[in-house]
Coordinates of C-alpha atoms and ligand atoms in Angstrom, one line a residue:
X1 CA 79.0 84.7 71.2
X2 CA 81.5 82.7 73.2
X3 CA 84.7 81.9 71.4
X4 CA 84.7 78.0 70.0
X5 CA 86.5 75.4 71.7
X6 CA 89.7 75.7 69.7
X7 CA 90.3 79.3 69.9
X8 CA 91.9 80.6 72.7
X9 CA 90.3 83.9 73.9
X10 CA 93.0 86.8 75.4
X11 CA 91.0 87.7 78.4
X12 CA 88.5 85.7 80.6
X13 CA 86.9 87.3 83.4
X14 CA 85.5 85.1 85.8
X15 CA 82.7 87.4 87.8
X16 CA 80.6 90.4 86.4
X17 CA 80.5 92.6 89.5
X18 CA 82.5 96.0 90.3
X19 CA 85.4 93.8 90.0
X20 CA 84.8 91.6 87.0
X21 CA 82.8 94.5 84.6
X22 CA 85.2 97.1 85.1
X23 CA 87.9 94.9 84.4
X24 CA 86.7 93.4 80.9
X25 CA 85.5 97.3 80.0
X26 CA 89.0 98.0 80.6
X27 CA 90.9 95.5 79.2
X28 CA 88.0 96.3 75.7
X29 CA 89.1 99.8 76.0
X30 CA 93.1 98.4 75.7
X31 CA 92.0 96.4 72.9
X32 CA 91.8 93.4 73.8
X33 CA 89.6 90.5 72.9
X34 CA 87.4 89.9 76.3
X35 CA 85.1 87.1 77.2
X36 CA 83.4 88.0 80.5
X37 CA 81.4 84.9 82.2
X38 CA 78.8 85.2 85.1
X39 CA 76.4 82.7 86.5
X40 CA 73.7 85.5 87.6
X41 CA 71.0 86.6 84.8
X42 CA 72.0 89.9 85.0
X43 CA 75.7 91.5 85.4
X44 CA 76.4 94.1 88.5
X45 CA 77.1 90.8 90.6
X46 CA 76.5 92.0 94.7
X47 CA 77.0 94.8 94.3
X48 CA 74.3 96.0 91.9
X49 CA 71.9 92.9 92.2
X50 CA 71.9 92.5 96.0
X51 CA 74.3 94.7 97.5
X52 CA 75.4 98.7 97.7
X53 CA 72.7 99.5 95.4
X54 CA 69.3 97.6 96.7
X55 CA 70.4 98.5 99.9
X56 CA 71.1 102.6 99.6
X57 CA 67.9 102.6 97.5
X58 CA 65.9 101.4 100.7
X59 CA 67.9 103.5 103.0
X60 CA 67.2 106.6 101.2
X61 CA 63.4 105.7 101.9
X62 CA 64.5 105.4 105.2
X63 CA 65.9 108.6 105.8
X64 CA 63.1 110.1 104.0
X65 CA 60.7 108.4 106.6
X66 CA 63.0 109.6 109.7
X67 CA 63.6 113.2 108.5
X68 CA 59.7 113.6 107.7
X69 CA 58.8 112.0 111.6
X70 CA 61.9 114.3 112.8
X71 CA 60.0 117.3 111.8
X72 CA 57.8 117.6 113.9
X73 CA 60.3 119.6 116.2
X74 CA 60.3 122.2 114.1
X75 CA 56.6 122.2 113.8
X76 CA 55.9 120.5 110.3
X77 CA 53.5 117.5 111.1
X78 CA 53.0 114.7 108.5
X79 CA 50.3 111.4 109.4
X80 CA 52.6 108.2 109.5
X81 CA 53.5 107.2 106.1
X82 CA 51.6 104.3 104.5
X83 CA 53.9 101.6 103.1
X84 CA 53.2 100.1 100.2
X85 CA 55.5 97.3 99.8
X86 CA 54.6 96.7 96.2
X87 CA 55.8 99.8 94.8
X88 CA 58.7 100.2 97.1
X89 CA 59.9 96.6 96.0
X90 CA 59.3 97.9 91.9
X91 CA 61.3 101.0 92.8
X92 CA 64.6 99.5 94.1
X93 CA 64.1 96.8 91.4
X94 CA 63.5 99.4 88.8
X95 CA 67.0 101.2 89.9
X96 CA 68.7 97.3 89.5
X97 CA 66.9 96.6 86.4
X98 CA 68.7 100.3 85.2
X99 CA 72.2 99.9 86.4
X100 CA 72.6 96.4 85.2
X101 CA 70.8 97.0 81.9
X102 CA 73.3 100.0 81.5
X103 CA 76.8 97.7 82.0
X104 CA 74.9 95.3 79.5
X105 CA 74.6 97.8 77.0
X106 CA 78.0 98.9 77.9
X107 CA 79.4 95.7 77.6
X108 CA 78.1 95.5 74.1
X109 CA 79.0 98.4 72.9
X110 CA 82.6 97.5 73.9
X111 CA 81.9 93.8 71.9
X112 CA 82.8 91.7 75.4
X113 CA 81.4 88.4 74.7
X114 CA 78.8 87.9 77.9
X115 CA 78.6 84.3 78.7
X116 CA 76.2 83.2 81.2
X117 CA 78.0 80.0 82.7
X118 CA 79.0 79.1 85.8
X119 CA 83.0 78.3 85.3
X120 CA 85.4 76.4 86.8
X121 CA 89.3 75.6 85.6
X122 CA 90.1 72.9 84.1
X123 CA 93.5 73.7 83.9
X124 CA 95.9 76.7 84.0
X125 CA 94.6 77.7 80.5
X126 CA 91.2 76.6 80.5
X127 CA 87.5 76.9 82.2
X128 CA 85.1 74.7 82.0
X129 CA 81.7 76.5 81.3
X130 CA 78.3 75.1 82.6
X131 CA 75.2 77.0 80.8
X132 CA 71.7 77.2 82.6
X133 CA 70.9 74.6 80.4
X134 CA 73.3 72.3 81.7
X135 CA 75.4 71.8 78.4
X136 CA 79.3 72.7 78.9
X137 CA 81.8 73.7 77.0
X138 CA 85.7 74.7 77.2
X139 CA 86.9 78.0 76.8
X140 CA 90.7 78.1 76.3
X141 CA 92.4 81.6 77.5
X142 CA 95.9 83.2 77.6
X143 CA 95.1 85.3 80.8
X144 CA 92.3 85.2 83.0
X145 CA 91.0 87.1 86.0
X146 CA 89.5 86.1 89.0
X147 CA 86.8 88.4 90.3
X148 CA 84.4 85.9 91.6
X149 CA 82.8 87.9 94.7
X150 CA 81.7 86.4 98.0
X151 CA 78.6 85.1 99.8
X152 CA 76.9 85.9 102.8
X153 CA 78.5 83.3 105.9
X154 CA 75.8 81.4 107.4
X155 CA 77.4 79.1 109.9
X156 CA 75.2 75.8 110.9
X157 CA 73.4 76.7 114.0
X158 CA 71.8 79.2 111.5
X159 CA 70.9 76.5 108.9
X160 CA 67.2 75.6 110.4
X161 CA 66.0 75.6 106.4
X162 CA 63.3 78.0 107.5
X163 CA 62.6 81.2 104.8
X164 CA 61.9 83.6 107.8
X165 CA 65.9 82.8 108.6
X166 CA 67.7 85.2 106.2
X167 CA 70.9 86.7 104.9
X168 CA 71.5 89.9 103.5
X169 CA 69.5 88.7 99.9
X170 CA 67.0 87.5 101.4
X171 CA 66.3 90.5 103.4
X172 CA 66.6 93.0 100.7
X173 CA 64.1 91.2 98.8
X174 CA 61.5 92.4 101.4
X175 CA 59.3 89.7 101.6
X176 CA 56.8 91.6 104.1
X177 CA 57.6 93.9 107.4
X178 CA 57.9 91.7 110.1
X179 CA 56.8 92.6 113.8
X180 CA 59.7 91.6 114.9
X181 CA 63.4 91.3 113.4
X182 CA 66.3 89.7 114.7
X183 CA 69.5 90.8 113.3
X184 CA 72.5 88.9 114.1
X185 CA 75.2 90.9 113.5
X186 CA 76.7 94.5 114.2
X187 CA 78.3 95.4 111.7
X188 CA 77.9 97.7 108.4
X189 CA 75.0 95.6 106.7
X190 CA 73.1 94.4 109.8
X191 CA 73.0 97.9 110.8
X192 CA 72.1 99.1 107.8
X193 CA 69.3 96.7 106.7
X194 CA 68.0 97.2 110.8
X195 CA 68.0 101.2 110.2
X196 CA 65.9 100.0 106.8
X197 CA 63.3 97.5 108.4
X198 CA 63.3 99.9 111.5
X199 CA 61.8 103.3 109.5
X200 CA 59.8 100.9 107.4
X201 CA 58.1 99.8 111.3
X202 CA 59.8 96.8 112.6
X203 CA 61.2 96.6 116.0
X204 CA 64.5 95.9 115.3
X205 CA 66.9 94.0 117.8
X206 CA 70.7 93.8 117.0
X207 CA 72.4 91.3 118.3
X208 CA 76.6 91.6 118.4
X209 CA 79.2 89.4 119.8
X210 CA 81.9 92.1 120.6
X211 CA 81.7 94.6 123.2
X212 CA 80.4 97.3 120.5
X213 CA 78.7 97.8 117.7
X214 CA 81.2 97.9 114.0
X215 CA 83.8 96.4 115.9
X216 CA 87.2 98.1 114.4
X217 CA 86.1 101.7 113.6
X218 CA 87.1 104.1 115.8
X219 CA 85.0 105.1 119.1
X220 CA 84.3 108.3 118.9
X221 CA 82.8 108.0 115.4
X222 CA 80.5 105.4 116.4
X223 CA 79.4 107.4 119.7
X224 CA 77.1 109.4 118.0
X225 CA 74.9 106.9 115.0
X226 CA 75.1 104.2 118.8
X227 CA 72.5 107.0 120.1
X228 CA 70.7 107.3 117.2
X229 CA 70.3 103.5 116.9
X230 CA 69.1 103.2 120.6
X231 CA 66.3 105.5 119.9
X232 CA 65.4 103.7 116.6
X233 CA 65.7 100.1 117.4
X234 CA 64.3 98.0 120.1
X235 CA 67.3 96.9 121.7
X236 CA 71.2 96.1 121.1
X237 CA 72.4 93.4 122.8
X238 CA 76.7 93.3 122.7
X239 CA 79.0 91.0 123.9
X240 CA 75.9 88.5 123.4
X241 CA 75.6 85.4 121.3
X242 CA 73.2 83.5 119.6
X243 CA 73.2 80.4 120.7
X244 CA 70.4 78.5 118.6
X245 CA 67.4 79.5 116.5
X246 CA 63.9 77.3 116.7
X247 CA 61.5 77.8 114.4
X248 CA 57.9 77.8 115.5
X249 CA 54.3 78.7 113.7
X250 CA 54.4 81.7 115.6
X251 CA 58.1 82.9 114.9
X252 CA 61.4 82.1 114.9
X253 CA 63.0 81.5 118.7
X254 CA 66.4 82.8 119.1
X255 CA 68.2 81.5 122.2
X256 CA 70.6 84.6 123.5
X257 CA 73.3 84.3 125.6
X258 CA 75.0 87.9 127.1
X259 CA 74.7 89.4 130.6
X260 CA 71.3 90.6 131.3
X261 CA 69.5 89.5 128.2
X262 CA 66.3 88.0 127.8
X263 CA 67.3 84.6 126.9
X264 CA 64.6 83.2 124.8
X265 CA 62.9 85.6 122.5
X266 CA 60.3 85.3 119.8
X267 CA 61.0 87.0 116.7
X268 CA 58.7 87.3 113.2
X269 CA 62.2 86.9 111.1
X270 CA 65.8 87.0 111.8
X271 CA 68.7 88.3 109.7
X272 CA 72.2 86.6 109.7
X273 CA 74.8 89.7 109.0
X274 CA 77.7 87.9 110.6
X275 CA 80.5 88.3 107.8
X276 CA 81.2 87.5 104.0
X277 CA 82.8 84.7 102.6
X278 CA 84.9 84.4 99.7
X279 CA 84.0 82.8 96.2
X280 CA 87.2 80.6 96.1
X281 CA 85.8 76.9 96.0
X282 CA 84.3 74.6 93.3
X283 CA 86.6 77.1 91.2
X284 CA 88.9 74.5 89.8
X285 CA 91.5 76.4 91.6
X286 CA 93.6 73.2 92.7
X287 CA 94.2 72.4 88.9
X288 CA 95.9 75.6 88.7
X289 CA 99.1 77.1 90.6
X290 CA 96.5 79.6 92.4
X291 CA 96.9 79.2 95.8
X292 CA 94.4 80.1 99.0
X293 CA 95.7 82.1 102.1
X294 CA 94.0 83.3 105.0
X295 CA 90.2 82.6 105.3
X296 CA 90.3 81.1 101.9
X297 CA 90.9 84.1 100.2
X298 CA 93.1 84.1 97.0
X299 CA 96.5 85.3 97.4
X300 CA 97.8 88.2 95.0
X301 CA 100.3 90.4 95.0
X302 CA 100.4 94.1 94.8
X303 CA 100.2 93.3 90.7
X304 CA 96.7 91.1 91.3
X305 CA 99.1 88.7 90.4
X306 CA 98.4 84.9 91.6
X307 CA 100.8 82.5 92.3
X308 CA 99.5 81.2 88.5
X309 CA 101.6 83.2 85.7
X310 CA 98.0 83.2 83.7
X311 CA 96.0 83.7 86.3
X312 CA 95.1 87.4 88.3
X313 CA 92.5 87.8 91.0
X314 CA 90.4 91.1 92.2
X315 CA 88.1 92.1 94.4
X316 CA 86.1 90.4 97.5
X317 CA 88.1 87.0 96.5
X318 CA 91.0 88.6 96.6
X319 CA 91.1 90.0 100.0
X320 CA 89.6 92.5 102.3
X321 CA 88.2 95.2 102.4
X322 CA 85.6 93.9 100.6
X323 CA 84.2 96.6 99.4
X324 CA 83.2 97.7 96.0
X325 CA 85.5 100.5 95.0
X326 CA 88.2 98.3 96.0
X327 CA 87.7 96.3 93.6
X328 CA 87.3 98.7 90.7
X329 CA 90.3 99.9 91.7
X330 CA 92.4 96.7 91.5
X331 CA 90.2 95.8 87.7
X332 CA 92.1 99.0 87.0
X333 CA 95.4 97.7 88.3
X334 CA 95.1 94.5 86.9
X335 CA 94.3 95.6 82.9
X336 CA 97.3 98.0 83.2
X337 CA 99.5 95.0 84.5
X338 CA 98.5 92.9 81.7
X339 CA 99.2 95.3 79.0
X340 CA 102.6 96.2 80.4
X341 CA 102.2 99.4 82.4
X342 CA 104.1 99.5 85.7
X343 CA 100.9 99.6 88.1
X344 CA 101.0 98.4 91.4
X345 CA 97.6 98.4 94.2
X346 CA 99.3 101.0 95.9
X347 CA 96.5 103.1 97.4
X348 CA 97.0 104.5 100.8
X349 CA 93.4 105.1 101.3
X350 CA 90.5 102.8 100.7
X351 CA 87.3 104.8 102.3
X352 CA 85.2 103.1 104.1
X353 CA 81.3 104.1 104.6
X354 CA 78.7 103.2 107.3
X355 CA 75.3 104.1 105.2
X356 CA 73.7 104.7 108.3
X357 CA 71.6 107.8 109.3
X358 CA 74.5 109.7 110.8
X359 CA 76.6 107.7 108.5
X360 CA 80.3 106.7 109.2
X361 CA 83.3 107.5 106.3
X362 CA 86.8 107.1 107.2
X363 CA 89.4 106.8 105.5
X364 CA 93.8 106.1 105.4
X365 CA 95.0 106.1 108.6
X366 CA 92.3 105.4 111.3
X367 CA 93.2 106.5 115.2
X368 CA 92.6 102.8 116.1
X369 CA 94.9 101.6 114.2
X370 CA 97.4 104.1 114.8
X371 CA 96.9 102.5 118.5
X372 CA 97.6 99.0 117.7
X373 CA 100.8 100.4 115.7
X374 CA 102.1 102.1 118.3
X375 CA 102.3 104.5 116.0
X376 CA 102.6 108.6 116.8
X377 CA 99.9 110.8 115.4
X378 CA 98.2 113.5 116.7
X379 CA 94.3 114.0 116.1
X380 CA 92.4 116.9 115.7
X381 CA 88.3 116.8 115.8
X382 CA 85.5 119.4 114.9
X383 CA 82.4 119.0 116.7
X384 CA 79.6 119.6 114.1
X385 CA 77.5 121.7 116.7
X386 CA 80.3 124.4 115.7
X387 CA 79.0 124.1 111.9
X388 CA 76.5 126.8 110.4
X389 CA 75.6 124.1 107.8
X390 CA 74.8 121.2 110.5
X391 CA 72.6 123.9 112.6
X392 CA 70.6 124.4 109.4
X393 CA 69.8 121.1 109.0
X394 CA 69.3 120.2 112.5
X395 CA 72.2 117.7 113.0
X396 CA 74.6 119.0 115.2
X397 CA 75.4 115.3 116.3
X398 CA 78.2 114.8 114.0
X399 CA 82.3 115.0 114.0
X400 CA 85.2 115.6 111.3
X401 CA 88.1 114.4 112.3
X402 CA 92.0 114.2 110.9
X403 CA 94.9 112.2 111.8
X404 CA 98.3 113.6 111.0
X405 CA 102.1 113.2 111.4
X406 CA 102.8 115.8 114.1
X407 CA 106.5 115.8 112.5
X408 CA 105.8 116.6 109.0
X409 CA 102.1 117.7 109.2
X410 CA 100.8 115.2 106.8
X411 CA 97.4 114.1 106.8
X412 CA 97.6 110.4 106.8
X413 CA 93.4 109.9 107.7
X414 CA 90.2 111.4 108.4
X415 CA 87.2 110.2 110.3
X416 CA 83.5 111.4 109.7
X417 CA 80.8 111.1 111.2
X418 CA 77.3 112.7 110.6
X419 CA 74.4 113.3 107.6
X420 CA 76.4 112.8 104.1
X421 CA 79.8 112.0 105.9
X422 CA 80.0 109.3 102.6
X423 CA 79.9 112.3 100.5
X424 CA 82.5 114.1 102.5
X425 CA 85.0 111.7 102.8
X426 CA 86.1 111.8 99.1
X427 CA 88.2 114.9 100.0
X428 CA 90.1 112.9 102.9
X429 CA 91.1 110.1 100.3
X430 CA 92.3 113.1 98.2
X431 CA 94.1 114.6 101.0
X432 CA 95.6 111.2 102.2
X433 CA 96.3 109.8 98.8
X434 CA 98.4 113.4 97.5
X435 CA 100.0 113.9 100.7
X436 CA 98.7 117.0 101.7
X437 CA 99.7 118.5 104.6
X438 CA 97.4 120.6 107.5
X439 CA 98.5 123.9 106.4
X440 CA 97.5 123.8 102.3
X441 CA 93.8 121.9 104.0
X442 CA 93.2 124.7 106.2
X443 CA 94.5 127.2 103.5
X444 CA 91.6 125.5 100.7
X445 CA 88.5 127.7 100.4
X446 CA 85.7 125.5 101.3
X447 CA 82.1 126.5 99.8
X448 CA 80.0 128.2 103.0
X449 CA 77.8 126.6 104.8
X450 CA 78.5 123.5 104.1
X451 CA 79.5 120.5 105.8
X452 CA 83.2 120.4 104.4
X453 CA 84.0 123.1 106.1
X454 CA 84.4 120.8 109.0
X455 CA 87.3 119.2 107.1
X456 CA 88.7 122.8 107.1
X457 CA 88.0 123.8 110.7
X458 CA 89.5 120.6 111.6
X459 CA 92.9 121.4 109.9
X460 CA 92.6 125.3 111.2
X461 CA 92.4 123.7 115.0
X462 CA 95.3 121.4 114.3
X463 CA 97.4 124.5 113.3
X464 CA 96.3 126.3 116.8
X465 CA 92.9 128.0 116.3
X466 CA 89.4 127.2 114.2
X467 CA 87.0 130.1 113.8
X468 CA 84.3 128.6 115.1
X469 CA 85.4 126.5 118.1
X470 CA 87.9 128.5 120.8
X471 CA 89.7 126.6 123.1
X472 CA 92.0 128.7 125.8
X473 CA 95.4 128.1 125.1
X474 CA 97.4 126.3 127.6
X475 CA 99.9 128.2 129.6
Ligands
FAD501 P1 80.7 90.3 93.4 O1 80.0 91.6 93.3 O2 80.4 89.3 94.5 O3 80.5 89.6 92.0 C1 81.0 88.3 91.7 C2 80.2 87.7 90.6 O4 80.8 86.5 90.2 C3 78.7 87.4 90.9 O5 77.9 88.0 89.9 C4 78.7 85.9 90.8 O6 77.5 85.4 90.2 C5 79.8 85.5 89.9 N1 80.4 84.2 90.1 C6 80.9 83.7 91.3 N2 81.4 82.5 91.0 C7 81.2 82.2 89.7 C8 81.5 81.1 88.9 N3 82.1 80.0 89.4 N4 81.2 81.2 87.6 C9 80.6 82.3 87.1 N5 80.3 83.4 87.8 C10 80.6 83.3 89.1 N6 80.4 97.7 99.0 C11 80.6 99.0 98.9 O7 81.7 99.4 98.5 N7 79.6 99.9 99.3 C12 78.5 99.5 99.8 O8 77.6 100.3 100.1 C13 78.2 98.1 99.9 N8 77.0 97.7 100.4 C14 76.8 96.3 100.5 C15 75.5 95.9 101.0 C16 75.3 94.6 101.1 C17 73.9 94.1 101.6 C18 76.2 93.6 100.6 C19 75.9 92.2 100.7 C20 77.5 94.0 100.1 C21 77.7 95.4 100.1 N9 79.0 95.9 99.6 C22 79.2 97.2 99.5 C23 80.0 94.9 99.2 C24 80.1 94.8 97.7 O9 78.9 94.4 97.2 C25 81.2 93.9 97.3 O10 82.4 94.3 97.8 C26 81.4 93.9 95.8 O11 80.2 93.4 95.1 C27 82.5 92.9 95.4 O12 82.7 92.9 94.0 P2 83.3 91.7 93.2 O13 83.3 92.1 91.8 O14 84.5 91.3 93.9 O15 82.3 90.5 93.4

């Protein structure tokens, strides 16, 4: 039950994702009265409905589809699997349908009033409401948060208003398995929704603009899923562009421009994975003080603060990285700001994870950066061929490594990549976040064999020696 035009609620929250749902179950938990409003059906926003979750459902069944093919080197044989797309699609619908029906029940049991409405300010006190059913209504508030998301960017030349042109939604909806799928775009969700429609039997091309695929993360990590990906996909094009897209009976024509690349192709579907945009117009926002910086994201301060006194903004709105736990994180910051604690977003290290098969975690301080800082750190990296766990499991392809301040021997950021390295990276953020230094990591029993003894090893190797890799010392 919304609260009636007169009253004045304590909390809005504008946006039920991992921003907007964690924030109104907070600020419930403080006590406070919440209204949370969301356009979609169902809460979750992205993340849940079309996002992290729809897509690591389908990459699990992509992995499973690899490892059984893989094998066959050890002499276990399986036919090729037999896809039906039905029951796949009612699976990774069935895990929404759970998640989202768990923050509903959640979000009753906390007595948040849900209000399904699109919203828009009317002033620096008030949103406008729009219902499905197209009546409105006003809904007066002493503070209210911001945590409306972002959308997929889909810039013109992509616009041919043909369905077998797609974004990320679209493409996790899996309409069928085409022959052959374009994706435009190298970074994390093209190259996760290729390794998807790839296992599932699509020959997959990836198209990227920069000289390498995930432009930003560091080489050496991306060395080893690159290989992987060459043997999996049909072709990656980089440093190529897409200039246009045609759509014919027979397919969709992309016309590519980069140095020895086919320029014309025919593909069954194409996927646009070019970027995310923030959620920050037809908000009202100019009838407020709130005020749009870079790329039209909302500007905040370290409080979540806008430059409106009622008004506080979180997650992909409010900046990058737009990721997820970022943005439970600052719902966290944000309740404690509005009921007077002395919280600030002051986290050191947001992880980051490629859910590719390796994947790709890092986390604080990455070595790039530390380039482009001019900025002294030394780095110290375990080859996973030197790991008892990785031989076990046949994946000797992956790397642990740590970035530290040679000076005081704190780690300020690790890099992983390899099977579960998204699993593995939670003890970097740990080690970044509390300031730990090489010695007490290389002193921490880690459980044998497992893969985080590669965090371990790596810290043993920055203090001279690891067990399992020997390197003659320099005279
Ligand atoms: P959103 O999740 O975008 O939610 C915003 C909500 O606000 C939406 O429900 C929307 O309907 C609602 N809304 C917007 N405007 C209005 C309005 N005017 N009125 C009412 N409601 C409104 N992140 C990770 O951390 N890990 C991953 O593995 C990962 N995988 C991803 C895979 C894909 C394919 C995609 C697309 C994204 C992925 N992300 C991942 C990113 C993640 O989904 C976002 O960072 C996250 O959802 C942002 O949360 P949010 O609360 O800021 O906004």
């Amino acid at each position: 039950m919304a609260a009636s035009e007169n009253e004045q609620m304590e909390l809005v929250v504008v946006g039920g994702g991992p921003g907007g749902y964690p924030a109104a179950f907070a600020a419930a938990d403080h006590g406070m009265d919440v209204s949370l409003v969301d356009e979609n059906v169902r809460p979750g926003g992205v993340c849940l409905n079309r996002g992290c979750i729809p897509s690591k459902t389908l990459l699990h069944v992509a992995k499973l589809i690899t490892e059984c093919r893989e094998a066959a080197r050890w002499g276990i044989t399986f036919g090729e699997p037999k896809i039906d797309l039905d029951r796949l699609r009612e699976f990774k619908n069935g895990v929404i349908d759970k998640l989202t029906g768990g923050i509903g029940q959640l979000s009753q049991a906390r007595n948040i009033h849900w209000i399904r409405a699109r919203a828009a300010f009317l002033d620096s006190n008030t949103l406008g409401l729009t219902k499905p059913d197209g009546t409105g209504e006003a809904l007066r508030f002493r503070h209210a948060i911001l945590a409306t998301g972002s959308s997929p960017a889909m810039p013109p030349i992509f616009k041919i208003a043909d369905p077998r042109v797609m974004d990320s939604s679209g493409a996790l909806e899996m309409p069928d398995i085409p022959d052959r799928l374009l994706v435009v775009g190298g970074g994390y969700i093209g190259l996760e929704m290729g390794s998807v429609y790839a296992a599932l039997g699509s020959k997959v091309t990836v198209v990227e603009m920069m000289s390498g695929l995930l432009p930003g993360v560091d080489r050496d990590l991306v060395g080893p899923l690159k290989k992987r990906l060459d043997a999996l996909f049909q072709a990656i094009h980089v440093n190529t562009k897409v200039a246009s897209l045609a759509a014919r009976n027979d397919g969709i024509v992309a016309e590519l421009i980069g140095e020895g690349v086919e320029s014309k192709q025919r593909f069954d579907r194409v996927l646009v994975a070019i970027g995310r945009r923030p959620n920050s117009s037809n908000l009202g926002l100019e009838k407020t003080q709130v005020e749009l910086g870079d790329r039209g994201f909302v500007k905040v301060d370290k409080q979540q603060r806008t430059a409106d006194p009622n008004i506080l903004a979180i997650g992909d709105v409010a900046g990058e990285p737009m990721l997820a736990h970022k943005a439970m994180r600052e719902a966290k910051v944000a309740i404690e700001v509005l009921t007077g604690g002395p919280a600030e977003f002051d986290n050191l290290a947001v992880p980051a994870v490629v859910f590719t098969d390796p994947e790709i975690a890092w986390c604080g301080l990455t070595e790039t950066q530390a380039k482009a800082l001019d900025r002294t750190v030394k780095v110290v990296r375990f080859p996973w061929a030197a790991s008892g766990r990785a031989q076990t499991l046949g994946r000797t392809e992956g790397l642990t490594k740590v970035i530290f301040d040679p000076q005081t021997e704190r780690v300020l950021g690790v890099g992983i990549v390899g099977t579960g390295a998204g699993e593995l990276i939670a003890e970097g953020v740990l080690a970044v976040e509390t300031a730990v230094v090489i010695r007490d990591l290389a002193a921490c029993i880690h459980p044998h064999p497992t893969l985080s003894e590669t965090v371990m090893e790596s810290a043993e190797a920055a203090l001279g020696q690891a067990t399992h890799i020997f390197r003659p010392r320099r005279r």
